[in-house]
Amino acid sequence: MLLSTTLLAWALQAPATPDAALAALDHAALTASMNELATGHPGLVQRVVLGTSREGREIGALRIALGDPAGRPAVLVVANIDGPQTFSSALALEHARRLCSDGAVRELLEDTTFWIVPRANPDGAEARFQAPLMERRNTGFGVDDDRDARNGEDAPADVDGDGVIAWMRWRDPEGTLVPDPADERALDEADRLRGETGGWRVAREAFDADGDGEVGEDAPRDAGVNRNFPAFFEEHTARAGRFPTDEPEARALCDFVLQHPEIALVLCYGELSNLAAEPKSVADDAPDTKRIPPRGLLESDAKLVKALGEKYRELVSEPALDAGLGDDGTFQAWAYDHRGLFVLAARPWALPLDAEPPKADAEPGDAAEDAAQAGTADEDADEDADDGKGERKAPERRVSDEAKRLRWIDAHDQGERFLAWKAFEHPTLGAVEIGGFAPYADVDPPAQDAARIADEHHAFLLAVAANVPRLEFESVTAREEGSGLLRVKAVLRNTGFLPYATRAALRSRTIRPARVELALPTGARRLGGPELVLVDELAGSGGRREFEWLVLGAAASDVRVSFESDHAGHAEAVPELAR
């Protein structure tokens, strides 16, 4: 069968959007757009290269800031670290365009740096623009998945020659799936407690190239970039790679974050989300297990992320839930657990699961019949719960997520997102059906929604940037005590919503403390108070810390009190003489 022209255009190029800026871009076009921003806004935008992917593509980033960015807080936006999430690249690039063109954010750019990495996984994303079309999750070295001493010999393939590598389903007595009664286009795990017997299998469209009875079980690429980070690395699994940061993209991101201590917060666009629902948390003092910290955000950090999540759900009208793939070996887990950064993860869009079920065509009835039905509703409920013999009936079968997604597709005239199952004679499996959800059906939003999603997420980005930790002197004063003595006092205050350091950073000691220092003129002496104070913790929303020194032989105008930090600002002040 041949793929329709409409579907091929949708799949290979992404649906045309009212805002062309949000169209999917291949690597060359994305690089050109980043260069255009840098050359068009000198002094504001700088393009840098983080590294090179395994297939030789540059991993680019944009730094957007006014003036000298040293010491001021930075927000890092990382998109498309999961290969199929190409819309997130367009979203991140749109953030950069708006930051450059919106005069209303100029003040923000004078005290905040934005680092934007639109495409952290260029090799995985490039599959979006190649044929045959398939969502490509893994990019790294392959392994011998089926242990037959051959590597990558049985990959997914375009069996029916329609230009898309979709899905196959077929009857198999050993299969564990059944058609969902709510929508037989969807398959679901058989519920044996309800007496269901499986009889179907599903797999990515493929041949049995090695003749072992399995199809597409040994792909040439196995490791996923966003499973190759050190935090909770999955030992001896193909998707995690050979060892942490073996994938060049993972190594480049780690190196970049470690080389830029000004980063105060990370916003990731991909398959994970800790904003659409309350994040999992553990107690701040939860004990380690075999020297490994427990999973989940520490409670103090989780409360702050929860508050930002509430802001996210206030601004984003259709927040997409986490894809449910776990965070083992992900950049998000590493940036929080190992680096101690605030990490916010958002899934820009996914097929909704909350569409209303279709209503059956009701036969017209008279008022008496309607009243009778209403009057027996409670009796029906009782009969459902009890069959009259004291035995309870099984509850109604749940509707599978696949069937829920199909409801939304049908209700919103998005038929291109699902390929109707078509009979096909497979060379080794025999009778199969090929179809299922089209590649990127769960990634690219409808054309009419793309601009709204960009507006909402940009508003959230600006809100996040306004909440990072920011230190400033609330006051610096001096009082003459007589006999040449001067008492100097300073109050350091955190005006940001977020604390100076996460609880995770305090646990791992990965954030350098702020340094408060007293500088005196030649000949003056410090009689009391430390010359240098390290501040490793300062609460957000007005957290304060007071410092005091006793100085001999210096006028107030000759004294300097300063603080500096890697990610929350720096300042120097001359004490104001108190009368």
XYZ file of C-alpha atoms in Angstrom:
579
model
C 0.000 0.000 0.000
C 1.178 3.538 -0.687
C 1.153 6.242 1.929
C -1.257 9.064 1.163
C 0.251 12.359 0.038
C -1.432 14.136 2.944
C 0.013 11.803 5.556
C 3.472 11.844 3.995
C 3.510 15.658 4.123
C 2.329 15.581 7.725
C 4.854 12.978 8.775
C 7.971 14.207 6.996
C 7.562 17.959 7.344
C 5.208 18.422 10.303
C 1.839 20.059 9.802
C 1.962 23.602 8.487
C 1.433 25.941 11.397
C -0.128 29.399 11.366
C 3.248 30.560 12.698
C 5.942 29.305 10.330
C 8.549 29.926 13.040
C 7.224 26.849 14.846
C 7.699 24.474 11.926
C 9.964 21.468 12.409
C 13.508 22.144 11.173
C 16.177 19.692 10.128
C 19.713 20.104 11.448
C 20.911 22.402 8.667
C 17.882 24.699 8.921
C 18.061 24.785 12.714
C 21.754 25.695 12.628
C 21.070 28.440 10.076
C 18.308 29.881 12.295
C 20.628 29.948 15.307
C 23.374 31.654 13.288
C 20.862 34.196 12.014
C 19.888 35.104 15.571
C 23.531 35.500 16.592
C 24.499 37.671 13.617
C 21.282 39.685 13.782
C 21.696 40.572 17.461
C 25.380 41.232 18.162
C 26.087 42.043 21.776
C 22.967 40.168 22.839
C 23.231 36.690 21.320
C 26.234 34.431 21.062
C 26.189 30.986 19.461
C 28.518 28.391 20.928
C 29.125 24.733 20.150
C 28.847 22.315 23.046
C 30.173 19.323 21.163
C 29.616 17.007 18.220
C 27.205 14.101 17.996
C 28.241 10.569 17.159
C 27.254 11.159 13.531
C 29.191 14.431 13.354
C 26.476 17.048 13.882
C 27.211 20.102 16.012
C 25.314 20.533 19.266
C 24.679 24.261 19.347
C 23.631 26.625 22.120
C 22.642 30.278 22.279
C 23.665 32.598 25.102
C 21.319 35.563 25.440
C 22.356 38.322 27.857
C 22.972 42.063 28.005
C 26.210 43.404 29.450
C 28.714 41.389 31.434
C 26.981 38.164 32.547
C 29.639 37.224 35.141
C 28.106 36.082 38.410
C 24.515 36.748 37.474
C 22.023 33.843 37.524
C 21.465 31.855 34.347
C 18.550 29.740 33.172
C 19.425 26.780 30.960
C 16.767 25.544 28.507
C 17.464 22.084 27.072
C 15.163 20.746 24.352
C 14.940 17.691 22.113
C 17.197 15.543 24.281
C 14.725 12.751 23.485
C 15.119 12.169 19.760
C 11.466 12.288 18.626
C 10.708 15.518 20.510
C 11.413 17.800 17.556
C 8.590 20.199 18.373
C 10.451 21.069 21.553
C 13.320 22.337 19.368
C 10.969 24.744 17.628
C 9.632 25.820 21.016
C 13.116 26.511 22.432
C 14.162 28.415 19.322
C 10.999 30.493 19.572
C 11.974 31.369 23.153
C 15.263 32.726 21.792
C 13.529 34.779 19.090
C 11.151 36.370 21.579
C 13.886 37.152 24.093
C 15.735 38.976 21.312
C 12.780 40.915 19.970
C 10.721 41.751 23.065
C 11.789 45.097 24.517
C 9.751 44.411 27.636
C 12.281 41.803 28.801
C 15.325 44.038 28.433
C 15.564 44.605 32.185
C 15.415 40.855 32.763
C 18.253 40.315 30.276
C 20.389 42.818 32.167
C 20.460 40.632 35.261
C 19.699 37.153 33.912
C 21.486 35.018 31.341
C 19.599 32.546 29.173
C 21.377 29.532 27.731
C 19.220 27.766 25.143
C 20.093 24.379 23.645
C 17.348 23.797 21.058
C 18.494 20.320 20.024
C 20.534 18.267 22.467
C 20.119 15.083 20.405
C 20.665 16.054 16.750
C 21.130 12.495 15.456
C 17.869 11.232 16.943
C 16.006 14.315 15.721
C 17.305 14.030 12.158
C 15.294 10.847 11.652
C 12.276 13.145 11.595
C 13.381 14.359 8.173
C 14.502 11.081 6.611
C 12.710 8.276 4.826
C 11.458 5.728 5.544
C 10.005 7.599 8.486
C 10.340 6.174 11.992
C 10.623 7.626 15.465
C 14.260 7.092 16.359
C 14.880 6.935 20.073
C 18.329 5.410 20.191
C 21.430 6.656 18.426
C 24.454 5.093 20.077
C 26.384 1.906 19.588
C 24.323 -1.220 19.047
C 24.720 -4.449 20.971
C 23.951 -8.053 20.160
C 20.405 -7.930 21.512
C 19.462 -11.486 20.543
C 22.852 -13.006 21.444
C 23.428 -14.617 18.051
C 26.980 -13.246 17.612
C 25.685 -10.697 15.091
C 25.013 -7.065 15.812
C 22.209 -4.951 14.358
C 21.204 -7.460 11.699
C 17.455 -7.394 12.395
C 16.342 -3.770 12.422
C 12.875 -2.233 11.994
C 12.062 -1.974 8.283
C 9.457 -0.652 5.883
C 7.924 -4.042 5.154
C 5.048 -2.841 2.970
C 7.042 -0.120 1.182
C 4.757 2.786 2.047
C 7.523 5.097 3.277
C 6.700 4.711 6.981
C 7.930 2.187 9.541
C 4.732 1.752 11.524
C 3.509 -1.177 13.647
C 2.492 -4.760 12.979
C -0.004 -6.836 14.915
C -0.842 -10.466 14.412
C -2.603 -13.360 16.065
C -0.413 -15.571 18.208
C -1.611 -18.081 20.823
C 1.274 -17.015 23.046
C 0.425 -13.331 22.714
C -0.651 -11.419 25.816
C -2.749 -8.716 24.121
C -6.435 -8.418 23.310
C -8.365 -5.827 21.280
C -9.785 -3.192 23.591
C -13.599 -3.588 23.674
C -13.847 0.225 23.752
C -12.024 0.476 20.405
C -10.756 -2.587 18.604
C -8.125 -0.513 16.799
C -6.299 -0.512 20.132
C -4.637 -3.470 21.834
C -4.323 -3.859 25.579
C -2.900 -6.391 28.007
C -5.329 -9.216 28.673
C -6.865 -8.988 32.141
C -6.629 -12.588 33.343
C -8.567 -11.728 36.506
C -11.519 -11.022 34.222
C -10.991 -14.265 32.372
C -9.483 -12.639 29.287
C -7.128 -14.729 27.185
C -4.466 -13.018 25.152
C -4.045 -13.874 21.508
C -2.308 -10.968 19.807
C 1.210 -9.599 19.553
C 2.470 -6.229 18.364
C 5.905 -5.121 17.189
C 7.540 -2.400 15.184
C 7.228 -3.058 11.469
C 10.153 -5.312 10.490
C 11.315 -8.476 8.764
C 12.840 -11.497 10.437
C 16.192 -10.823 8.779
C 18.137 -13.397 10.802
C 15.537 -16.158 10.674
C 15.272 -16.646 14.421
C 11.497 -16.315 14.601
C 11.576 -12.786 16.031
C 11.081 -9.571 14.088
C 13.075 -6.368 14.472
C 14.658 -7.468 17.741
C 18.251 -6.471 16.930
C 18.524 -2.846 15.796
C 21.842 -1.268 14.789
C 21.419 1.461 17.423
C 20.570 0.759 21.027
C 21.850 3.440 23.390
C 19.676 6.466 24.082
C 21.278 9.831 24.774
C 18.896 10.570 27.621
C 19.660 7.257 29.329
C 23.428 7.699 29.256
C 23.919 10.060 32.199
C 25.510 8.981 35.484
C 22.522 9.439 37.824
C 20.841 6.061 38.417
C 22.618 4.663 35.366
C 21.124 1.325 34.302
C 23.950 -1.188 34.335
C 23.982 -3.794 31.572
C 21.029 -2.459 29.605
C 21.238 -1.658 25.926
C 19.407 1.659 26.114
C 21.798 3.028 28.760
C 24.892 2.571 26.620
C 28.249 1.068 27.460
C 29.067 3.414 30.344
C 27.867 6.834 31.575
C 28.558 9.703 29.133
C 29.777 7.316 26.445
C 27.352 9.084 24.123
C 29.032 12.318 22.913
C 25.848 14.319 23.405
C 25.603 13.269 27.063
C 29.254 14.080 27.665
C 28.888 17.483 25.997
C 25.933 18.443 28.192
C 27.679 17.316 31.381
C 30.833 19.228 30.485
C 28.820 22.333 29.647
C 26.915 22.361 32.929
C 30.073 21.770 34.952
C 31.866 24.584 33.114
C 29.032 27.052 33.773
C 28.463 27.423 37.516
C 26.261 30.463 36.834
C 23.396 28.119 35.929
C 20.804 28.390 38.684
C 17.931 26.480 37.099
C 17.333 24.079 34.222
C 14.139 23.845 32.176
C 13.963 20.685 30.059
C 11.523 19.978 27.264
C 11.127 16.279 26.526
C 9.244 13.175 27.604
C 9.592 13.760 31.352
C 7.452 16.135 33.372
C 7.497 17.167 37.017
C 5.223 20.168 36.412
C 1.976 18.654 35.161
C 1.455 16.740 38.408
C 2.901 16.797 41.910
C 6.465 15.405 41.863
C 7.496 12.370 43.863
C 9.419 13.319 46.978
C 11.326 11.820 49.892
C 12.185 13.235 53.314
C 15.168 15.565 53.460
C 16.839 13.232 55.938
C 15.903 9.974 54.222
C 18.836 7.568 54.730
C 20.961 6.326 51.858
C 20.670 2.723 50.743
C 24.103 1.176 50.277
C 25.473 4.710 50.010
C 23.007 5.549 47.238
C 20.540 8.396 47.950
C 16.840 7.519 47.710
C 14.910 8.332 44.562
C 12.762 11.421 44.247
C 13.107 15.100 45.005
C 14.047 15.941 48.564
C 10.993 17.255 50.363
C 12.194 20.853 50.656
C 12.938 21.001 46.933
C 9.743 19.169 46.011
C 7.616 21.819 47.743
C 9.234 24.529 45.631
C 8.872 22.539 42.403
C 5.250 21.892 43.340
C 4.671 25.644 43.684
C 6.263 26.261 40.277
C 4.172 23.413 38.892
C 1.040 25.168 40.077
C 2.198 28.249 38.190
C 2.831 26.078 35.133
C -0.667 24.624 35.244
C -2.077 28.108 35.677
C -0.328 29.347 32.518
C -0.474 26.201 30.358
C -4.006 25.264 29.443
C -3.346 21.627 28.478
C -0.339 20.355 30.456
C 0.860 16.961 29.226
C 1.640 14.325 31.812
C 4.957 12.520 32.081
C 5.402 9.771 29.472
C 5.942 7.235 32.265
C 9.311 5.977 31.032
C 11.185 6.641 34.287
C 14.230 8.846 34.771
C 17.039 6.287 35.075
C 20.180 7.735 33.531
C 18.508 10.935 32.354
C 19.971 14.414 32.140
C 17.173 15.660 34.379
C 18.096 13.200 37.143
C 21.815 13.979 36.821
C 21.365 17.762 36.881
C 19.357 17.512 40.102
C 20.901 14.609 42.017
C 24.540 15.034 41.011
C 24.779 18.739 40.222
C 22.223 19.997 42.734
C 20.363 22.288 40.335
C 16.688 23.129 40.299
C 15.355 21.101 37.374
C 11.930 21.668 35.850
C 10.784 19.178 33.227
C 7.889 19.767 30.853
C 6.379 17.723 28.057
C 5.189 20.393 25.611
C 2.392 18.330 24.098
C 1.040 14.782 23.917
C -2.132 13.149 22.672
C -4.722 13.902 25.362
C -6.223 11.066 27.366
C -9.293 12.920 28.614
C -11.477 13.096 25.516
C -15.156 12.364 26.154
C -16.266 8.885 25.054
C -18.526 8.818 22.001
C -22.219 8.836 22.771
C -24.275 6.025 21.312
C -27.197 7.055 19.134
C -30.152 6.884 21.501
C -33.529 5.717 20.318
C -36.176 8.359 20.962
C -38.331 7.451 23.934
C -41.337 8.955 25.588
C -41.291 10.809 28.883
C -42.694 7.834 30.790
C -39.880 5.611 29.544
C -37.290 8.254 30.439
C -38.754 8.579 33.917
C -38.757 4.831 34.351
C -35.116 4.655 33.346
C -34.242 7.417 35.782
C -36.145 5.670 38.543
C -34.332 2.395 38.062
C -30.837 3.882 37.932
C -30.113 3.008 41.550
C -31.500 -0.500 41.073
C -29.214 -0.998 38.074
C -26.256 0.127 40.133
C -27.183 -2.376 42.847
C -27.539 -5.154 40.284
C -24.119 -4.297 38.849
C -22.612 -4.656 42.294
C -24.577 -7.768 43.296
C -26.070 -10.390 40.966
C -28.725 -11.402 43.497
C -26.828 -14.475 44.619
C -24.481 -12.644 46.941
C -21.679 -12.607 44.381
C -20.173 -9.332 43.219
C -19.629 -8.791 39.534
C -16.280 -7.700 38.133
C -16.015 -3.924 37.661
C -16.302 -2.489 34.207
C -13.145 -2.980 32.172
C -10.930 0.077 32.088
C -10.410 1.853 28.782
C -6.804 1.605 27.565
C -4.702 4.714 26.983
C -4.508 3.814 23.286
C -8.286 3.841 23.031
C -8.430 7.176 24.860
C -5.956 8.697 22.400
C -8.054 7.390 19.531
C -11.115 9.074 21.023
C -9.307 12.392 20.858
C -8.068 11.769 17.309
C -11.590 10.980 16.135
C -13.153 13.920 17.976
C -10.644 16.438 16.580
C -10.458 15.274 12.965
C -6.814 14.234 13.308
C -7.091 10.998 11.357
C -3.572 11.292 9.900
C -2.201 10.465 13.336
C -3.440 6.873 13.129
C -2.787 4.535 10.216
C -5.731 2.215 9.708
C -4.797 -1.418 10.157
C -4.347 -3.044 6.732
C -3.964 -6.755 6.057
C -0.554 -7.788 4.766
C 1.118 -11.126 4.070
C 4.397 -11.073 5.949
C 7.139 -13.256 4.426
C 7.753 -15.114 7.710
C 4.858 -14.298 10.051
C 2.142 -14.849 7.506
C -1.054 -12.838 7.914
C -0.440 -9.594 9.798
C -1.961 -6.137 9.981
C 0.195 -3.042 9.498
C -0.802 0.359 10.854
C -1.218 1.905 14.291
C -0.192 5.315 15.558
C 1.800 7.238 12.961
C 5.353 8.319 13.792
C 5.354 11.564 15.798
C 1.581 11.398 16.313
C 2.167 11.853 20.038
C 4.746 14.651 19.600
C 3.566 17.305 17.131
C 0.608 19.387 18.300
C -2.213 20.344 15.935
C -1.319 23.261 13.685
C -3.838 25.570 15.301
C -2.466 24.910 18.801
C 1.265 25.415 18.200
C 1.301 29.201 18.668
C -0.790 28.977 21.840
C 1.585 26.390 23.299
C 4.531 28.653 22.483
C 2.829 31.664 24.107
C 2.017 29.750 27.284
C 5.434 28.169 27.685
C 7.222 31.437 27.021
C 5.165 33.099 29.741
C 6.220 30.297 32.072
C 9.891 30.681 31.107
C 9.777 34.371 32.025
C 8.031 33.534 35.296
C 10.702 30.956 36.103
C 13.514 33.403 35.318
C 11.983 35.900 37.733
C 12.070 33.302 40.523
C 15.730 32.232 40.506
C 17.827 33.118 43.587
C 19.146 36.691 43.604
C 21.290 38.101 46.389
C 21.642 41.767 47.226
C 22.676 43.913 50.152
C 19.639 45.042 52.065
C 21.823 47.446 54.010
C 25.487 48.172 54.725
C 26.032 50.587 57.609
C 28.810 51.798 59.900
C 28.683 53.407 63.347
C 31.559 55.243 65.028
C 32.154 53.790 68.503
C 34.881 56.260 69.574
C 38.658 55.877 69.964
C 38.955 55.210 66.223
C 36.655 52.193 66.336
C 34.086 51.572 63.591
C 31.302 48.992 63.781
C 30.315 47.774 60.314
C 27.091 45.849 59.697
C 25.776 44.284 56.498
C 22.580 42.424 55.716
C 22.498 40.068 52.745
C 19.057 39.242 51.380
C 17.718 36.746 48.838
C 15.047 38.521 46.800
C 14.310 35.500 44.610
C 11.610 32.944 45.304
C 14.039 30.021 45.203
C 16.694 29.467 47.884
C 20.376 29.973 47.185
C 20.930 26.206 46.985
C 18.717 23.172 46.630
C 18.615 20.638 49.417
C 20.189 18.246 46.927
C 23.104 20.654 46.432
C 23.656 20.886 50.182
C 23.672 17.094 50.322
C 26.129 16.686 47.458
C 28.094 19.907 48.169
C 28.112 20.857 44.516
C 27.162 24.547 44.704
C 29.934 26.926 45.713
C 28.912 29.151 48.638
C 28.499 32.894 48.240
C 31.480 34.818 49.631
C 30.980 37.921 51.798
C 34.190 39.882 52.375
C 35.374 42.980 54.205
C 38.142 45.049 52.540
C 40.049 47.678 54.555
C 42.493 50.420 53.590
C 46.188 50.120 54.337
C 46.908 50.614 58.041
C 43.451 49.681 59.276
C 42.858 46.559 61.349
C 39.927 44.180 61.752
C 39.406 43.558 65.468
C 36.223 41.494 65.282
C 34.293 39.460 62.746
C 35.618 37.203 60.005
C 37.380 38.658 57.005
C 35.586 36.188 54.718
C 32.212 34.527 55.327
C 30.914 31.599 53.262
C 27.154 31.484 52.784
C 26.033 28.109 51.501
C 22.350 28.441 52.373
C 19.934 31.359 52.199
C 16.182 30.879 52.011
C 14.204 32.368 49.179
C 11.470 34.996 49.419
C 13.446 37.391 51.575
C 15.822 35.115 53.477
C 18.383 37.290 55.358
C 21.824 36.904 56.870
C 23.517 39.565 59.040
C 27.262 40.201 59.352
C 29.192 42.445 61.717
C 32.795 43.595 61.986
C 34.742 45.833 64.395
C 37.390 47.913 62.609
C 40.184 50.145 63.968
C 41.756 53.023 62.069
C 39.456 53.386 59.059
C 36.842 55.870 57.963
C 33.513 54.482 56.746
C 34.178 55.889 53.268
C 37.360 53.795 52.996
C 35.720 50.463 53.850
C 34.358 48.093 51.228
C 31.923 45.244 51.836
C 31.348 42.885 48.941
C 29.747 39.594 48.093
C 30.121 37.407 45.077
C 28.418 34.227 43.980
C 28.526 31.992 40.969
C 24.812 31.997 40.236
C 23.018 34.642 42.328
C 24.746 37.938 41.613
C 27.535 40.034 43.120
C 27.852 43.547 44.569
C 30.167 45.897 46.452
C 29.063 48.620 48.830
C 30.519 51.428 50.953
C 28.940 51.542 54.413
C 26.519 54.359 55.065
C 27.571 56.160 58.221
C 24.852 55.988 60.862
C 24.319 59.133 62.955
